[in-house]
Amino acid sequence: MTGVRANGSVSTGQKECPFCAETIKAAAIKCRYCGSDLLPPADDPEEQDVRDEVAAPEESEASAAESEADETETEPQAEVEGEGDSEERAGFAERWLGDGSRVLTAVLGVLVLVAGGALWLAIDMASNDDVAPGGELTAAGSRAAIMEHSVDLAQTVMSYQAASAEKDIAAAKKLMTPAMQKDYEKTLPGEDKRKEQADLGIKVDAEVAPLSEEGAKAAQEGKACIDEDCAASIISATEESAKVLLFVNQSATAPKTKNTVVSPTWEVLTLVKDDGGWLISEMNAAS
């Protein structure tokens, strides 16, 4: 059997050798009759069509998957709720903070406030330490200020110029308590006597004596003693009252008669606090 049909055609699964025309299997690559090498059999068109039809759906599905993936990548993502607000707050914070200088300024401001509070506390504690358990002031600075103030008060109150008596008396009364003003008025000369003194040009000067030789020389030139060089000493002092001993040189001059009378005296001034200042409540000669 050569595999050739009655009508001369080759049956399915066989083919003719192109060299010897013998019928051989379609899949043969070498003729078994003449030994010639043959080309591999070409794919059957029908089988190729079947394979293409099977592959086509797979390629279509792959293309659809790729298109869907592309759409997913290009589709804008929905904004997460609150994300815009967070970005807005972040932008505000960034604008407010800037390069950090505002933060530094705020921190420095807080530090200044803390330092100020600490300083106030330290001063307050120091002020409390200036007072002894019995209320006596112990701080040298506070006691020196009281002595300096008492020197000014004594020199103003004990000085007097007849030509400007009314003015000098009014100035002295401002430095006294109401009770001390009444006692002071009792020591003043009457109006007739004041007129006589004014005619003579009488002038009374009071100066707290200096302690040093330099201060004594300055006093001869009409200069007052200065601070610690003044003959003044605190007998007692609290935050509300003080008692001070002073040595005062009081001199009365009458230019028309060229007479000068000097009266050194020890005076004890009692001071009381009034509206942040000191007033004389008593003034007596020391016995």
Short mmCIF file of C-alpha atoms in Angstrom, two decimals:
data_model
loop_
_atom_site.label_atom_id
_atom_site.label_comp_id
_atom_site.label_asym_id
_atom_site.label_seq_id
_atom_site.Cartn_x
_atom_site.Cartn_y
_atom_site.Cartn_z
CA MET A 1 0.00 0.00 0.00
CA THR A 2 1.44 3.26 -1.07
CA GLY A 3 -1.24 5.34 0.52
CA VAL A 4 -2.41 6.64 -2.83
CA ARG A 5 -6.14 6.79 -3.27
CA ALA A 6 -7.97 5.54 -6.40
CA ASN A 7 -8.41 9.07 -7.60
CA GLY A 8 -4.63 9.57 -7.34
CA SER A 9 -4.70 11.82 -4.24
CA VAL A 10 -2.60 11.21 -1.13
CA SER A 11 -4.50 10.09 1.95
CA THR A 12 -4.61 12.18 5.08
CA GLY A 13 -1.44 11.86 7.16
CA GLN A 14 0.76 11.11 4.17
CA LYS A 15 2.64 13.02 1.51
CA GLU A 16 4.70 12.38 -1.64
CA CYS A 17 8.47 12.56 -1.56
CA PRO A 18 9.43 15.43 -3.88
CA PHE A 19 12.47 13.51 -5.03
CA CYS A 20 11.20 9.96 -5.72
CA ALA A 21 7.42 10.56 -5.71
CA GLU A 22 6.91 7.74 -3.27
CA THR A 23 4.21 8.15 -0.63
CA ILE A 24 5.60 8.69 2.84
CA LYS A 25 4.27 9.89 6.18
CA ALA A 26 3.45 13.54 6.32
CA ALA A 27 5.60 14.04 9.37
CA ALA A 28 8.69 12.41 7.79
CA ILE A 29 11.80 14.57 7.38
CA LYS A 30 13.76 11.88 5.44
CA CYS A 31 12.40 9.72 2.60
CA ARG A 32 12.54 6.07 3.45
CA TYR A 33 12.76 5.18 -0.22
CA CYS A 34 15.39 7.47 -1.67
CA GLY A 35 16.94 8.70 1.60
CA SER A 36 16.53 12.36 0.65
CA ASP A 37 16.28 14.94 3.46
CA LEU A 38 12.94 16.66 3.55
CA LEU A 39 11.77 19.98 5.04
CA PRO A 40 9.76 19.76 8.27
CA PRO A 41 6.07 19.60 7.60
CA ALA A 42 4.31 22.98 7.61
CA ASP A 43 1.62 23.56 10.27
CA ASP A 44 -1.78 22.56 9.21
CA PRO A 45 -3.81 25.70 8.45
CA GLU A 46 -6.76 24.29 10.25
CA GLU A 47 -4.70 23.47 13.36
CA GLN A 48 -3.10 26.95 13.22
CA ASP A 49 -6.52 28.53 13.11
CA VAL A 50 -7.58 26.52 16.13
CA ARG A 51 -4.48 27.58 18.03
CA ASP A 52 -5.06 31.25 17.05
CA GLU A 53 -8.63 31.05 18.25
CA VAL A 54 -7.50 29.64 21.59
CA ALA A 55 -4.76 32.25 21.99
CA ALA A 56 -6.97 35.17 20.93
CA PRO A 57 -9.22 35.14 24.04
CA GLU A 58 -6.14 34.91 26.24
CA GLU A 59 -4.55 37.92 24.50
CA SER A 60 -7.84 39.82 24.75
CA GLU A 61 -8.07 39.11 28.45
CA ALA A 62 -4.43 40.25 28.96
CA SER A 63 -5.06 43.44 26.99
CA ALA A 64 -8.20 44.14 29.00
CA ALA A 65 -6.27 43.61 32.24
CA GLU A 66 -3.52 45.98 31.09
CA SER A 67 -6.08 48.63 30.09
CA GLU A 68 -7.83 48.32 33.43
CA ALA A 69 -4.48 48.69 35.24
CA ASP A 70 -3.69 51.81 33.20
CA GLU A 71 -7.08 53.29 34.03
CA THR A 72 -6.50 52.52 37.70
CA GLU A 73 -3.12 54.30 37.64
CA THR A 74 -4.42 57.35 35.80
CA GLU A 75 -7.69 57.63 37.71
CA PRO A 76 -7.39 60.48 40.29
CA GLN A 77 -7.47 59.20 43.82
CA ALA A 78 -10.30 60.37 46.03
CA GLU A 79 -9.14 62.89 48.61
CA VAL A 80 -9.01 61.40 52.07
CA GLU A 81 -11.31 63.17 54.46
CA GLY A 82 -9.41 65.59 56.67
CA GLU A 83 -6.25 65.41 54.52
CA GLY A 84 -6.86 68.86 53.03
CA ASP A 85 -7.42 70.35 56.48
CA SER A 86 -4.18 68.78 57.71
CA GLU A 87 -2.26 70.23 54.78
CA GLU A 88 -3.87 73.63 55.38
CA ARG A 89 -2.93 73.52 59.06
CA ALA A 90 0.59 72.43 58.14
CA GLY A 91 0.83 75.33 55.69
CA PHE A 92 -0.35 77.80 58.33
CA ALA A 93 2.16 76.45 60.85
CA GLU A 94 4.94 76.67 58.28
CA ARG A 95 4.01 80.27 57.43
CA TRP A 96 3.79 81.24 61.11
CA LEU A 97 7.00 79.49 62.14
CA GLY A 98 8.92 80.69 59.11
CA ASP A 99 12.62 80.00 59.65
CA GLY A 100 12.14 79.45 63.37
CA SER A 101 12.74 83.06 64.44
CA ARG A 102 9.22 83.43 65.87
CA VAL A 103 9.68 80.32 67.96
CA LEU A 104 12.98 81.67 69.24
CA THR A 105 11.33 85.01 70.07
CA ALA A 106 8.54 83.25 71.96
CA VAL A 107 11.02 81.15 73.92
CA LEU A 108 13.11 84.20 74.78
CA GLY A 109 9.95 86.03 75.89
CA VAL A 110 9.07 83.18 78.25
CA LEU A 111 12.62 83.13 79.63
CA VAL A 112 12.50 86.89 80.25
CA LEU A 113 9.22 86.54 82.15
CA VAL A 114 10.64 83.69 84.24
CA ALA A 115 13.83 85.65 84.97
CA GLY A 116 11.78 88.72 85.93
CA GLY A 117 9.66 86.67 88.32
CA ALA A 118 12.76 85.14 89.88
CA LEU A 119 14.33 88.57 90.30
CA TRP A 120 11.19 89.95 91.94
CA LEU A 121 11.10 86.98 94.31
CA ALA A 122 14.76 87.46 95.18
CA ILE A 123 14.21 91.17 95.90
CA ASP A 124 11.15 90.39 97.99
CA MET A 125 13.06 87.82 100.01
CA ALA A 126 15.97 90.21 100.42
CA SER A 127 13.57 92.91 101.63
CA ASN A 128 12.17 90.55 104.24
CA ASP A 129 15.73 89.73 105.35
CA ASP A 130 16.34 93.48 105.92
CA VAL A 131 13.93 93.42 108.87
CA ALA A 132 14.87 91.88 112.22
CA PRO A 133 12.31 89.75 114.12
CA GLY A 134 11.35 92.77 116.25
CA GLY A 135 10.69 94.89 113.16
CA GLU A 136 13.97 96.84 113.33
CA LEU A 137 15.50 97.67 109.95
CA THR A 138 18.91 96.06 109.65
CA ALA A 139 19.87 96.80 106.04
CA ALA A 140 22.65 99.40 105.87
CA GLY A 141 21.18 100.92 102.71
CA SER A 142 17.74 101.46 104.27
CA ARG A 143 19.20 103.01 107.43
CA ALA A 144 21.51 105.30 105.44
CA ALA A 145 18.55 106.54 103.38
CA ILE A 146 16.65 107.42 106.56
CA MET A 147 19.64 109.36 107.97
CA GLU A 148 20.09 111.26 104.72
CA HIS A 149 16.41 112.17 104.67
CA SER A 150 16.44 113.29 108.31
CA VAL A 151 19.38 115.64 107.58
CA ASP A 152 17.40 117.37 104.82
CA LEU A 153 14.30 117.66 107.01
CA ALA A 154 16.17 119.16 109.98
CA GLN A 155 18.06 121.70 107.90
CA THR A 156 14.87 122.84 106.12
CA VAL A 157 12.72 123.11 109.26
CA MET A 158 15.36 124.85 111.40
CA SER A 159 16.33 127.40 108.72
CA TYR A 160 14.52 130.71 108.50
CA GLN A 161 14.83 134.03 106.66
CA ALA A 162 12.83 136.96 108.01
CA ALA A 163 12.41 138.58 104.59
CA SER A 164 10.66 135.46 103.27
CA ALA A 165 9.21 134.21 106.54
CA GLU A 166 5.79 133.22 105.23
CA LYS A 167 7.30 131.19 102.40
CA ASP A 168 9.86 129.46 104.67
CA ILE A 169 7.24 128.64 107.32
CA ALA A 170 4.88 127.13 104.72
CA ALA A 171 7.70 124.98 103.29
CA ALA A 172 8.60 123.74 106.79
CA LYS A 173 5.00 122.78 107.63
CA LYS A 174 4.79 120.52 104.58
CA LEU A 175 7.43 118.33 106.21
CA MET A 176 5.50 117.86 109.46
CA THR A 177 2.52 115.95 110.76
CA PRO A 178 -0.50 118.10 111.78
CA ALA A 179 0.38 117.70 115.48
CA MET A 180 3.99 118.76 114.84
CA GLN A 181 2.77 121.80 112.87
CA LYS A 182 0.95 123.08 115.95
CA ASP A 183 4.07 122.67 118.12
CA TYR A 184 6.16 124.40 115.48
CA GLU A 185 3.86 127.44 115.30
CA LYS A 186 4.38 127.96 119.03
CA THR A 187 8.11 128.52 118.51
CA LEU A 188 7.70 131.15 115.79
CA PRO A 189 8.03 134.87 116.57
CA GLY A 190 4.93 137.04 116.30
CA GLU A 191 4.16 139.17 113.29
CA ASP A 192 5.54 142.33 114.93
CA LYS A 193 8.77 140.56 115.76
CA ARG A 194 9.00 139.15 112.23
CA LYS A 195 8.70 142.68 110.81
CA GLU A 196 11.48 143.88 113.06
CA GLN A 197 13.67 140.91 112.06
CA ALA A 198 12.95 141.58 108.40
CA ASP A 199 14.09 145.19 108.84
CA LEU A 200 17.35 143.93 110.32
CA GLY A 201 17.74 141.31 107.58
CA ILE A 202 17.96 138.46 110.10
CA LYS A 203 18.64 135.06 108.61
CA VAL A 204 18.85 131.72 110.43
CA ASP A 205 20.74 128.86 108.81
CA ALA A 206 20.80 125.31 110.13
CA GLU A 207 23.45 122.83 109.01
CA VAL A 208 24.05 119.33 110.31
CA ALA A 209 27.69 119.29 111.39
CA PRO A 210 30.23 117.33 109.33
CA LEU A 211 32.40 114.67 110.91
CA SER A 212 35.60 115.02 108.86
CA GLU A 213 38.06 117.90 108.58
CA GLU A 214 37.33 118.14 104.88
CA GLY A 215 33.65 118.44 105.70
CA ALA A 216 34.37 121.15 108.30
CA LYS A 217 36.30 123.16 105.73
CA ALA A 218 33.46 122.74 103.25
CA ALA A 219 30.98 123.91 105.92
CA GLN A 220 32.98 127.13 106.37
CA GLU A 221 32.44 127.74 102.67
CA GLY A 222 28.70 127.27 103.13
CA LYS A 223 28.57 123.68 101.87
CA ALA A 224 26.43 121.08 103.60
CA CYS A 225 27.75 117.76 104.83
CA ILE A 226 27.47 114.80 102.49
CA ASP A 227 25.87 111.45 103.39
CA GLU A 228 28.04 109.48 105.83
CA ASP A 229 30.09 112.56 106.74
CA CYS A 230 27.06 114.09 108.50
CA ALA A 231 26.74 113.90 112.29
CA ALA A 232 23.61 111.77 112.27
CA SER A 233 22.86 108.46 113.91
CA ILE A 234 19.78 106.26 113.97
CA ILE A 235 18.45 105.49 117.43
CA SER A 236 15.77 103.14 116.09
CA ALA A 237 14.14 102.49 112.74
CA THR A 238 11.33 100.35 111.40
CA GLU A 239 9.55 100.38 108.07
CA GLU A 240 6.97 102.85 109.45
CA SER A 241 8.87 105.08 111.89
CA ALA A 242 12.37 106.15 112.87
CA LYS A 243 14.17 108.15 115.55
CA VAL A 244 17.38 109.95 114.56
CA LEU A 245 19.94 111.93 116.58
CA LEU A 246 21.58 114.87 114.78
CA PHE A 247 24.15 117.48 115.72
CA VAL A 248 23.01 120.77 114.20
CA ASN A 249 24.86 124.08 113.96
CA GLN A 250 22.24 126.85 113.88
CA SER A 251 23.55 130.36 113.19
CA ALA A 252 21.62 133.64 113.16
CA THR A 253 23.05 136.63 111.30
CA ALA A 254 21.95 140.26 111.05
CA PRO A 255 23.83 142.00 108.20
CA LYS A 256 22.83 145.48 109.35
CA THR A 257 24.26 144.97 112.83
CA LYS A 258 26.97 142.58 111.64
CA ASN A 259 26.15 140.27 114.52
CA THR A 260 26.29 136.45 114.26
CA VAL A 261 25.09 134.03 116.89
CA VAL A 262 25.92 130.32 116.60
CA SER A 263 23.91 127.78 118.56
CA PRO A 264 25.10 124.17 118.24
CA THR A 265 22.52 121.70 119.44
CA TRP A 266 21.68 118.02 119.52
CA GLU A 267 18.27 117.34 118.09
CA VAL A 268 16.22 114.17 118.15
CA LEU A 269 13.85 113.82 115.20
CA THR A 270 11.01 111.31 115.23
CA LEU A 271 9.87 110.44 111.72
CA VAL A 272 6.79 108.60 110.51
CA LYS A 273 6.02 107.17 107.07
CA ASP A 274 3.29 108.96 105.13
CA ASP A 275 2.34 108.14 101.52
CA GLY A 276 5.78 106.68 100.85
CA GLY A 277 7.62 109.69 102.34
CA TRP A 278 8.84 110.69 105.79
CA LEU A 279 7.33 113.44 107.99
CA ILE A 280 8.54 114.87 111.28
CA SER A 281 6.17 113.92 114.09
CA GLU A 282 8.40 115.20 116.93
CA MET A 283 11.49 117.36 117.26
CA ASN A 284 13.18 117.85 120.60
CA ALA A 285 16.55 118.98 121.88
CA ALA A 286 18.52 116.04 123.27
CA SER A 287 18.96 116.19 127.02
#
